[in-house]
Amino acid sequence: MAYRLSLSRMDELLEKMRESYTIYAPMRFEKRGRYSDTDLVRYDKIRSVRDIVYDEKSHFSPKEVIHPITQALFHFTEFEYRESEVDERPVLVFVRPCDIHGIQRLDTMFLENGDAADPYYKRLRDKVKFVLMECGKGWDTCFCVSMGTNRTEDYSLAVRFAGEELLLEVKDPSFRPLFASEKTADFRPEFVSANRLTVRLPEIKSRDVLEKVHALPLWESYDTRCLSCGACTAACVSCSCFTTSDVAYSENGRSGDRRRVWASCLHKDFTVMAGGHGFRKTPGERMRFRTLHKVYDFRARFGGADMCVGCGRCTDRCPQLISFAATLNRLSGEVDRLNAEAAAATGVSV
Amino acid sequence: MNHDIDIKKLQVNCFRQSKVPGEFMLQMRAPGGVVQAKYLAVVQHIADTWGNGQLHLGMRQTFSIPGIKYENIEAVNEYLRGYIEEVEVASCDVNMDVNEGGYPTIGARNVMACIGNSHCIKANIDTLSLARKMEKLVFPSHYHIKMSIAGCPNDCAKATFNDFGIVGIAKMEYDYDRCIACERCVETCASHATRVLSLENGKIVKDVCCCVGCAECATVCPTGAWTRRPTKFYRVLIGGRSGKQYPRAGKIFLNWVTEEVLLAVIGNWQAFSAEVLNHQPRYLHGGHLIDMAGYEKFKEWILKGVKLNPEAEVAERLYWTETEYRSNIHVKPVCGVD
Ligand code: SF4
Ligand code: SF4
Ligand code: SF4
Ligand code: SF4
Ligand code: SF4
C-alpha cells in the first residue's frame, strides 16, 4: 500500500512511531563541516520529517547506527565484568538503496565471516528496519549502477519527498495499522537507472595477474597524493574495520571498559605489530589494499557481490580529491592490459 | 612647469604626490581586497586615459594608478563617482554623499583582508563581509586607522602589522564518541599550531590553555569529531606597524570576542582618536595614538559601552617589543676593519 501525506501529517504519525521506534536519518549540522561555513550531514535521531536531509547525499553513512564509531563491549573490575547494554527499542533508519546493499556487506563481514556471528553487531542489526529514500537523479560521485546496487526490495517503508508532501510505500505489514486512515496513492519508489559515472571493474583472472596488479606503478602515484587520513573509510558504508582495546579508568588500572573503535586500513599504523613491523608502509600500498579489498578480495572470499556499493562517499570526503571511481577505472585499464599480455603469452584468447 | 598645488588637500582626496612635479597617484579603495572583476575596466580606463598606463597593486590592496597629471584630477574624480557609489555605498553601505569630488578622505585606510572562507580551506571567517562592515564603521572618517583581517591565525593578511589586526578563530568542540584515535589532529596541531592535543586512553585530551583556535584539527579529522562552534570568534591585535623608527608586531588586545563585540570596539575608534587628538584629525599611526594615550586609557575608551561576551579575554597590560632602528647597537661593520 502507498499513501500521500502532508509533512505535518507525517510528523503526527512519526510522533506515534517514535513511541516504539528510535528513528535515525541524515540530518544537517549547520556550520559543522570540515571547512568554515560548510554544513555536516550525518545520521542522528530525528524528531520531525523536516529534519531529514533528503536532497543531499549524507557525508557519513548510516552504518554508524549499527556499527557505532565507539562502542563499549563490557565493563570490568578486578574480578568481574558486565556486558554493555543497548537500547532495547527497535530502530528505523532512512537510507539509500546503495546503503541497504552496504549494510548487507557489513552483515556478511560481521555475521557470516568465520563460525560465530559477532554478537555486538547482531544485537543492533536485529533491531533495524529500513526506510528507503528515493535518490532522484543521484549525485555526480555515485556509481551504484556499475556496482549493481541501485535497486533493492529490502525495506519496510519507502519515501519520496515532494515539497510539502511525501509519498510513502508501506511494505512491512506491521506499519499498516498506523496508516490505515490515510489517503492512498499510487506509488512505488523509482531507482536510478544510470549514473553520470560509469565504473569498470577489474577482472583479475589468475594469481599471476594478481601479483602483477600488486606491482603496478599506478599505486605509487598515491604515495604523494594520499594523506593516509582515512576520511574515505570513515565515510564508507561497507568498511567494517575496528580495533578493540581496554581502557582503564581507575588509578590502579583494574577497572575499565573494553571497547571497539573504528579503524582504517589507510592509517599507517593499521598493520603495525608489536616490535614496530608493518606490512604496508606506503600510502600507495595501503591504497592498493583498500581498492582490492573493495573490488576483489571480498568477492574472492565470499562470492557474489563486491564490497564496494558505489555510494561515492569516499570520493566526496577525500580532502585530496582522489576519486575512487577514477582509481577503479585506472586499475581496470591496467588489468585489461595484463590479461591481454597473459593471454598472448599462453596463446589463449580472452 | 610652474605649479601651485595644495598637496595636502590632494592627499586627503586620495591622490599621492609623485616625484615628478604635478603628477599624482590615485589610490582607489577596495575594502577587503575584493571588487567585481568588471571594475578592472574602470581602472584601465583611468590608467589609459589620465595615468601613464600602469596599475600598481597597492600595498594596502588599493588600485593605485600613477602618472595622473594635476589638471586631469577633476575629470578623474568625476569618472570615479560610479565606482565609489557601487563599491562604498552599495557594497559596504557606507554612509556618505557621493559627488563629483572623488574620495572625501584618506583618513581611515583601505580595510585589508585575506580571501577568507569564501575560498580558503584554512579560514574560519568570511573576511570580505567583515571588511565591508568595518569599512562602514571607519569610512569616511578623517581619523587614521589601518586595519587588516585574516581568516585564520596563519595571518596571510599581516594583521600583526596593523593598528588593528583582526584574526578569525574558532572554538573547537570535540565529540568523544566520534573519535577513532587516529591522531591526525594531534600531529597536525603539533606541526601547524600549538601542540595542545594528545591521546590518552584512546581519546583526545586538550590543554585548553594554548589552543589558538585555528581549526586545523577540524580540517583533518576524518570522522568530524572536531568541529567549529558555529559562532564566529575573533582575536584582535593592536599597535602593529612598520616604519623607519621603531616598527613592531602587534600584541593581542582581545581574544575570543564575538562579532558584536568587535564591531562595538571598532565603532569606538573615532571617539578614542578624537579624545586623544583633541578633535584634530592628523596623520598618526594608530599604534602611536595608543602609545600617546597609554594602554589603560586606550582600553577604557575603546571598551566604553562594550558588553563583552562570556568567552572574551582582554589584555591586562601590554609589553611592547619594538625593533629600535635608531640604536642598532648590535649591527657592526665587518669589512675593512682589522
Ligand atoms: S568504497 Fe567508496 S564508493 Fe565504495 S562503498 Fe565505500 S565509500 Fe562507497
Ligand atoms: S580520504 Fe583521500 S587522502 Fe584520505 S586516506 Fe582516503 S584516499 Fe587518502
Ligand atoms: S590567513 Fe588563513 S584564511 Fe586567510 S588566506 Fe591565509 S590561510 Fe587562508
Ligand atoms: S583527528 Fe579526529 S578521529 Fe583522529 S584522533 Fe583527532 S579527533 Fe580523533
Ligand atoms: S584549533 Fe587548537 S587544538 Fe585545534 S589545531 Fe588549532 S591550536 Fe590545535
Coordinates of C-alpha atoms in Angstrom, one line a residue, chain A residues 61-339:
Chain A
S61 CA 26.9 6.7 6.1
P62 CA 24.1 5.0 8.1
K63 CA 26.5 2.3 9.3
E64 CA 27.2 4.5 12.3
V65 CA 23.8 3.4 13.7
I66 CA 24.6 -0.3 13.5
H67 CA 28.3 -0.3 13.8
P68 CA 28.9 2.7 16.1
I69 CA 32.2 4.6 15.9
T70 CA 32.9 3.9 19.6
Q71 CA 31.1 1.0 21.3
A72 CA 31.6 -0.3 24.8
L73 CA 31.6 -4.1 24.8
F74 CA 31.8 -4.7 28.5
H75 CA 32.9 -3.0 31.7
F76 CA 35.3 -4.8 34.0
T77 CA 36.5 -4.6 37.6
E78 CA 39.2 -6.7 39.0
F79 CA 37.2 -9.9 39.4
E80 CA 34.1 -9.5 37.3
Y81 CA 32.7 -8.0 34.2
R82 CA 29.3 -6.8 33.0
E83 CA 28.3 -6.7 29.3
S84 CA 27.4 -3.3 27.9
E85 CA 23.7 -2.8 27.2
V86 CA 22.0 -1.3 24.2
D87 CA 18.7 0.4 23.9
E88 CA 16.0 -2.3 23.5
R89 CA 13.8 -0.3 21.2
P90 CA 13.7 -1.2 17.5
V91 CA 15.3 1.2 15.1
L92 CA 14.1 2.8 11.9
V93 CA 16.8 4.2 9.6
F94 CA 16.3 6.4 6.5
V95 CA 18.7 5.1 3.8
R96 CA 19.5 5.0 0.1
P97 CA 19.4 1.8 -2.0
C98 CA 23.2 1.6 -2.0
D99 CA 23.3 1.9 1.8
I100 CA 21.0 -1.1 2.1
H101 CA 23.4 -3.1 0.0
G102 CA 26.3 -1.6 2.0
I103 CA 24.7 -2.9 5.2
Q104 CA 24.3 -6.3 3.6
R105 CA 28.1 -6.3 3.1
L106 CA 28.5 -5.5 6.8
D107 CA 26.2 -8.4 7.6
T108 CA 28.5 -10.6 5.6
M109 CA 31.5 -9.4 7.4
F110 CA 30.0 -9.5 10.9
L111 CA 27.6 -12.4 10.7
E112 CA 28.9 -14.8 8.1
N113 CA 32.7 -14.4 8.4
G114 CA 34.0 -17.4 10.3
D115 CA 32.0 -19.7 12.6
A116 CA 30.4 -17.2 15.0
A117 CA 28.3 -14.2 14.4
D118 CA 29.5 -11.0 16.1
P119 CA 27.1 -10.6 19.0
Y120 CA 27.7 -6.8 19.3
Y121 CA 26.8 -6.2 15.7
K122 CA 23.9 -8.6 15.8
R123 CA 22.3 -7.1 18.8
L124 CA 21.9 -3.8 17.0
R125 CA 21.4 -5.1 13.5
D126 CA 18.4 -7.3 14.6
K127 CA 16.6 -4.2 15.7
V128 CA 16.9 -2.3 12.4
K129 CA 14.3 -1.7 9.7
F130 CA 14.9 0.5 6.7
V131 CA 13.0 3.4 5.2
L132 CA 14.2 3.7 1.7
M133 CA 14.7 7.2 0.4
E134 CA 14.4 7.7 -3.3
C135 CA 17.6 9.2 -4.9
G136 CA 16.0 11.1 -7.7
K137 CA 18.9 11.6 -10.1
G138 CA 21.6 10.6 -7.7
W139 CA 24.8 12.6 -7.4
D140 CA 27.9 13.1 -9.5
T141 CA 30.1 10.8 -7.5
C142 CA 27.6 7.8 -7.4
F143 CA 28.3 4.6 -9.3
C144 CA 25.7 2.3 -7.9
V145 CA 24.5 1.2 -11.3
S146 CA 28.0 -0.1 -12.1
M147 CA 28.0 -1.9 -8.8
G148 CA 24.5 -3.3 -9.2
T149 CA 23.4 -1.7 -6.0
N150 CA 20.9 0.9 -7.4
R151 CA 17.8 -1.3 -6.7
T152 CA 16.6 -3.1 -3.6
E153 CA 13.4 -4.6 -2.3
D154 CA 14.8 -5.0 1.2
Y155 CA 12.9 -2.2 3.0
S156 CA 10.0 -1.7 5.3
L157 CA 8.9 1.7 4.0
A158 CA 9.9 3.8 1.0
V159 CA 9.5 7.5 0.7
R160 CA 9.6 10.2 -2.0
F161 CA 9.8 13.8 -0.7
A162 CA 7.8 16.2 -2.8
G163 CA 7.8 19.7 -1.3
E164 CA 5.3 19.9 1.5
E165 CA 4.1 16.4 0.8
L166 CA 5.5 12.9 0.7
L167 CA 4.6 9.7 -0.9
L168 CA 5.1 6.6 1.2
E169 CA 5.0 2.9 0.4
V170 CA 4.3 0.7 3.3
K171 CA 5.7 -2.8 2.7
D172 CA 6.1 -4.1 6.2
P173 CA 2.6 -5.1 7.4
S174 CA 3.3 -4.1 11.0
F175 CA 3.1 -0.5 9.9
R176 CA -0.2 -0.8 8.1
P177 CA -2.5 -0.1 11.0
L178 CA -0.7 3.3 11.6
F179 CA -1.6 4.4 8.1
A180 CA -5.0 2.8 7.8
S181 CA -7.0 6.1 7.6
E182 CA -4.5 8.0 5.3
K183 CA -5.2 9.0 1.7
T184 CA -3.9 6.2 -0.5
A185 CA -1.7 6.9 -3.6
D186 CA -0.2 5.0 -6.4
F187 CA 3.5 4.9 -5.5
R188 CA 6.4 2.6 -5.9
P189 CA 9.9 4.0 -5.4
E190 CA 11.9 4.7 -8.6
F191 CA 15.5 3.7 -8.8
V192 CA 18.4 5.4 -10.5
S193 CA 19.0 3.5 -13.8
A194 CA 22.0 5.4 -15.0
N195 CA 24.7 7.4 -13.2
R196 CA 26.8 10.1 -14.6
L197 CA 29.8 8.0 -13.8
T198 CA 30.4 4.5 -15.2
V199 CA 32.9 2.3 -13.4
R200 CA 34.5 -0.7 -15.0
L201 CA 35.5 -3.4 -12.6
P202 CA 38.8 -5.2 -12.9
E203 CA 38.6 -8.9 -13.9
I204 CA 41.7 -10.4 -12.2
K205 CA 41.7 -13.9 -13.7
S206 CA 44.8 -15.5 -12.3
R207 CA 47.2 -15.5 -9.4
D208 CA 49.9 -14.3 -11.8
V209 CA 47.8 -11.3 -12.9
L210 CA 47.0 -10.6 -9.2
E211 CA 50.7 -10.5 -8.4
K212 CA 51.3 -8.1 -11.3
V213 CA 48.4 -5.9 -10.1
H214 CA 50.2 -5.7 -6.8
A215 CA 53.3 -4.4 -8.6
L216 CA 51.6 -1.8 -10.7
P217 CA 53.3 1.6 -10.7
L218 CA 49.8 3.1 -10.5
W219 CA 49.8 2.6 -6.8
E220 CA 52.9 4.7 -6.3
S221 CA 51.1 7.7 -7.7
Y222 CA 49.1 7.7 -4.5
D223 CA 52.3 8.0 -2.4
T224 CA 52.3 11.7 -2.9
R225 CA 48.6 12.2 -3.3
C226 CA 47.0 10.3 -0.4
L227 CA 47.4 11.6 3.1
S228 CA 46.5 8.3 4.7
C229 CA 43.9 10.2 6.7
G230 CA 41.1 7.6 6.5
A231 CA 38.4 10.1 5.7
C232 CA 37.4 7.7 2.8
T233 CA 36.9 4.7 5.1
A234 CA 35.2 6.6 7.8
A235 CA 32.5 7.7 5.3
C236 CA 32.3 4.3 3.6
V237 CA 29.1 2.3 4.3
S238 CA 30.8 -1.0 3.8
C239 CA 34.1 -0.6 5.7
S240 CA 33.9 -2.7 8.8
C241 CA 37.3 -2.5 10.5
F242 CA 37.7 -1.7 14.1
T243 CA 40.2 -2.1 16.9
T244 CA 39.4 -3.5 20.3
S245 CA 41.1 -2.1 23.4
D246 CA 40.9 -1.9 27.1
V247 CA 40.5 1.4 28.7
A248 CA 41.3 1.6 32.4
Y249 CA 39.5 4.3 34.2
S250 CA 40.8 3.8 37.7
E251 CA 44.0 4.8 39.3
N252 CA 45.1 1.2 39.8
G253 CA 44.1 0.3 36.2
R254 CA 42.0 -2.6 37.4
S255 CA 38.6 -1.4 36.3
G256 CA 37.6 -0.1 32.9
D257 CA 35.9 -0.7 29.6
R258 CA 36.6 -3.0 26.7
R259 CA 35.6 -1.0 23.7
R260 CA 35.8 -1.2 20.0
V261 CA 36.5 1.8 17.9
W262 CA 36.6 2.1 14.1
A263 CA 40.0 1.6 12.4
S264 CA 41.1 2.3 8.9
C265 CA 43.4 0.3 6.5
L266 CA 44.6 3.7 5.2
H267 CA 46.1 4.6 8.5
K268 CA 49.8 4.0 8.7
D269 CA 49.6 2.0 11.9
F270 CA 46.9 -0.3 10.7
T271 CA 49.3 -3.3 10.1
V272 CA 51.9 -2.4 12.7
M273 CA 52.5 -5.2 15.1
A274 CA 54.4 -5.3 18.4
G275 CA 58.0 -4.6 17.6
G276 CA 57.1 -2.0 15.0
H277 CA 57.0 -4.1 11.9
G278 CA 54.2 -3.2 9.4
F279 CA 53.2 -4.8 6.2
R280 CA 52.0 -1.8 4.1
K281 CA 54.4 1.0 4.6
T282 CA 53.5 3.5 1.9
P283 CA 50.2 5.3 1.2
G284 CA 50.2 3.6 -2.3
E285 CA 50.4 0.2 -0.8
R286 CA 47.6 1.0 1.6
M287 CA 45.5 2.4 -1.3
R288 CA 46.1 -0.8 -3.2
F289 CA 44.9 -2.9 -0.2
R290 CA 41.8 -0.8 0.2
T291 CA 41.0 -0.9 -3.5
L292 CA 41.5 -4.6 -4.0
H293 CA 39.6 -5.3 -0.8
K294 CA 36.6 -3.4 -2.2
V295 CA 36.5 -4.9 -5.6
Y296 CA 38.4 -8.2 -5.5
D297 CA 39.2 -9.8 -2.1
F298 CA 35.7 -9.6 -0.7
R299 CA 34.2 -11.3 -3.7
A300 CA 37.0 -13.8 -3.8
R301 CA 36.3 -14.8 -0.2
F302 CA 32.5 -14.7 -0.1
G303 CA 31.5 -14.9 -3.7
G304 CA 28.6 -12.8 -5.1
A305 CA 28.9 -9.1 -4.9
D306 CA 31.8 -6.7 -4.4
M307 CA 32.2 -5.0 -1.1
C308 CA 32.0 -1.5 -2.6
V309 CA 28.5 -0.4 -3.3
G310 CA 29.4 2.7 -5.3
C311 CA 27.9 5.2 -2.9
G312 CA 30.8 7.6 -3.8
R313 CA 31.1 9.0 -0.2
C314 CA 34.8 8.2 -0.2
T315 CA 35.3 10.4 -3.2
D316 CA 33.1 13.1 -1.7
R317 CA 35.1 13.2 1.5
C318 CA 38.6 12.8 0.2
P319 CA 40.4 16.1 1.1
Q320 CA 42.9 15.3 -1.7
L321 CA 40.3 15.0 -4.4
I322 CA 41.1 11.4 -5.1
S323 CA 38.2 9.8 -7.0
F324 CA 37.6 6.2 -6.1
A325 CA 35.8 5.7 -9.4
A326 CA 38.8 7.1 -11.3
T327 CA 41.1 4.7 -9.3
L328 CA 38.9 1.7 -10.2
N329 CA 38.8 2.7 -13.9
R330 CA 42.5 3.2 -14.0
L331 CA 43.0 -0.2 -12.3
S332 CA 40.6 -1.9 -14.8
G333 CA 42.5 -0.4 -17.7
E334 CA 45.8 -1.9 -16.3
V335 CA 44.1 -5.2 -15.6
D336 CA 42.9 -5.4 -19.2
R337 CA 46.4 -4.9 -20.4
L338 CA 47.8 -7.6 -18.0
N339 CA 45.1 -10.0 -19.1

